[in-house]
Amino acid sequence: MLLRNGAHELSWTPLSINPNQTLSSTSPMRTAVSSSFKAFRSLSLSLSFSPSHLRTFLLFDPLPPRILSFSGAKSRRLSLFPPAIAAAASTASIEDVAEDWEEREAFDFDAGSVANEVKRFPSPALEVRELEELPEQWRRSKLAWLCKELPSHKPATLIRILNAQRKWVSQEDSTYVAVHCMRIRENEAGFRVYKWMMQQHWFRFDFALATKLADYMGKERKFSKCREIFDDIINQGRVPNESTFHILTVAYLSAPIQGCLEEACGIYNRMIQLGGYQPRLSLHNSLFKALVSKPGGSSKYYLKQAEFIFHNLVTLGLEIHKHIYVGLIWLHSYQDNIDRERITALRGEMQQAGIEEGVDVLVSLLRACSKEGDVEEADRTWLKLLQCDSSLPSQAFVYRMEVYAKAGEPLKSLELFRGMQEHMDSTSVAAYHKIIEVLSKAQEMDLTENLMREFLNSGLKPLMPSFIDLMNMYFNLSLPDKLESAFLQCLEKCRPNRTIYNIYLDSLVKTGNVDKAEEIFNKMDSNGAIGVNTRSCNTILGGYLASREYVKAEKIYDLMCQKKYDIESSLMEKLDYILSLNRKVVKKPVSLKLSKEQREILVGLLLGGLRMDSDEERRNHVIHFEFDENSGVHCVLKRHIHDQYHEWLNSFSMPSDGIDDVPCRFSTIAHSYFGFYADQFWPKGRPLIPKLIHRWLSPRVLAYWYMYGGNRMPSGDILLKLKGSREDIERIVKTLKAKSLDCRVKRKGRVFWIGFLGSNSMWFWKLTEPYILDDLKDLLKANGQTMENGMAENQNINFDSESDSDEKASDYNDHDSL
């Protein structure tokens, strides 16, 4: 009753020519590929390209064809396709690609078509002399040879060839070669030629060349190279072209790598504020869509960016689609403090625009009501949901249950939960979590225990949140036996975490069982996956003081001073008296110093890819800890690392009050103490392997390198990732062999993988196992024998072959996972 009643080109055509000049049919390299080009052109003409066909081709071909258009007084338009096809392709620009940005898990909407607003970006003039115009025959021949040779070589060989031409090559010659590489879709080779040019004494910045190259790299989704050229343009005091801003933003949006969304937002903002450009409607929509495609808990931090996009749409007079309104209300409903006036204003604008409020908006309104405990508004929204044609989403039940709980009616929440079970085929995990939370806070013990047994029998997971609520209820009711029983049951069914240990520790100290509390505290401290924090240290300190074990209390005090944990004022008063009796001066952490363990861990993490930043004078340095939120190993490791360097972290890296979760990214304070590691591993702001690394490769260093930047293949083989030069790798391999660790090396782009294969993986494991976190040993343990039916997770790294060519691995970077 409560449900209703509860209210890749081959031709040698020059890029810029004299229109009155007759082309020579004997141009160097031209006859070598003319037949191939005719075949290609014939094939192209035989195809029927509609804009939608071409759009699909651009989306899914790994080397998509391009429409190259270099404008200028002496230039003409070049195309890989006949004019008719090129005209059709002009509508399939990168905006269309952006519109097909796949929706992810949390919020879905249809962005609609924007083909009617797509148009060509204005492009800076790029003039390149025709090869036939060069007066020296030898220069024409050499340039033709370079154009033929360079794209077919690996980066190191390409650079050696260019270095051998330094005596005669000029910027004009190099520009011709770079542009030729772009024309034949060898953009990687063109990029390397461009970077080589920048190192020459005669180099003069060419804005048009940089723009074209950046745009091509961005269209291939090579955002790091596109960004490198983008930054070059900025450093020259120039504002990048609108196309570069647009393409770089879309390239970031298309990369499923952590941190790329933030970079996309930064480029979009600079496009408006620095460039003064007016982005196309599709770019606004694509960026907004990426923001709300994050899970709600993390997307709420993008509210200001979403409001900025909305403001730009209004200011530019662009059409605001329904999904913008819906997404903005959805983001507002996830905020800790609900802005009801803003939500009301957005709903009013939707009504004026003739947009109906769908289920998404109504669920968002219920979420907002649940945060404020507004029963009347929740009832009105619930009735509107019942009138919708679509079925009721489970989230609506959960939010309404929370409304009743905040209104002090937990039994109505239970009634609604039972009604949900009757109305829906299955009960969601979130619903169980919520009702157990509600009833446990209301201290309805019998009902909570019955629901917990029902939840356990359902086989649904995760169970941890409900165990925490259950244990908190027992603690508040002073039922230590039941709390201990729930704690032991939780250890059997869930991976233990610090929160349940802290509750159990509190209970033991509260009941005066200090010996057992000391045992649990030591177990927490020795287990890197759990660890101790301010709460647990204060708890055991209080227990020691209450039982008058002052020597142990002093040791905990020293530990808290070392880790810069805050000591509760009431405990500090007792400590002052005790320390004064022992004539001991109260310690204060005046200076910081890394312990031996912290130093070894830091070296291992730096080898695994840890990043450092330094100020301009290189006096102070910051360490950035970054973990992959999709990696099970990193999820465990990040808490341990956070605890290990707790006293070094800045205030933004600390979890919020009452939240025991550790962010995936955190940083240290800027400090001169890290100068040694910055000089050894990050000189000039680039990663480097120190020449004395052989002195520091201890078992603990190898273990943390493995956990942070390594991988265990299904075959049981172990891989370690390393970025550096071949000389760096040789030093590492030589040191490993000195430790009887034989290994193989495989290069993948700019990254090297060191492989311990077969029995060598077992030797590596035996050496590092004592330093691997307990919760990671099952995930990382080596296996000397290959698993049956095991498909290698890292099939693209074959240690029996030569190193992969950089052309094939150009997109590979440190963030790529195997």
Coordinates of C-alpha atoms in Angstrom, one line a residue, residues 9 32 45 51 56 113 136 140 149 197 283 287 362 413 565 575 582 587 597 622 649 707 738 762 771 792-793 798:
E9 CA 48.1 8.5 -49.1
A32 CA 57.7 4.9 -58.2
L45 CA 36.0 5.9 -57.0
P51 CA 28.5 11.0 -45.0
T56 CA 31.7 5.0 -39.7
S113 CA 22.7 14.9 -34.3
E136 CA 70.1 22.2 -57.1
R140 CA 66.1 17.5 -55.0
E149 CA 63.6 6.4 -46.3
M197 CA 64.1 20.5 -36.3
L283 CA 32.1 20.0 -28.2
L287 CA 32.4 17.3 -22.8
L362 CA 12.3 12.6 -10.8
S413 CA 11.4 2.5 5.5
Y565 CA 48.9 12.1 14.0
L575 CA 50.6 12.5 28.7
N582 CA 59.8 10.9 33.6
K587 CA 58.5 15.7 21.4
E597 CA 61.9 1.5 4.8
V622 CA 56.8 17.2 -4.7
L649 CA 51.3 14.4 2.6
M707 CA 53.4 -4.0 -6.9
A738 CA 74.3 -10.3 -10.4
M762 CA 59.9 -18.2 -9.0
Y771 CA 57.9 -7.6 1.3
A792 CA 48.1 -14.3 -21.9
E793 CA 46.8 -11.1 -20.6
N798 CA 56.2 -11.4 -26.9

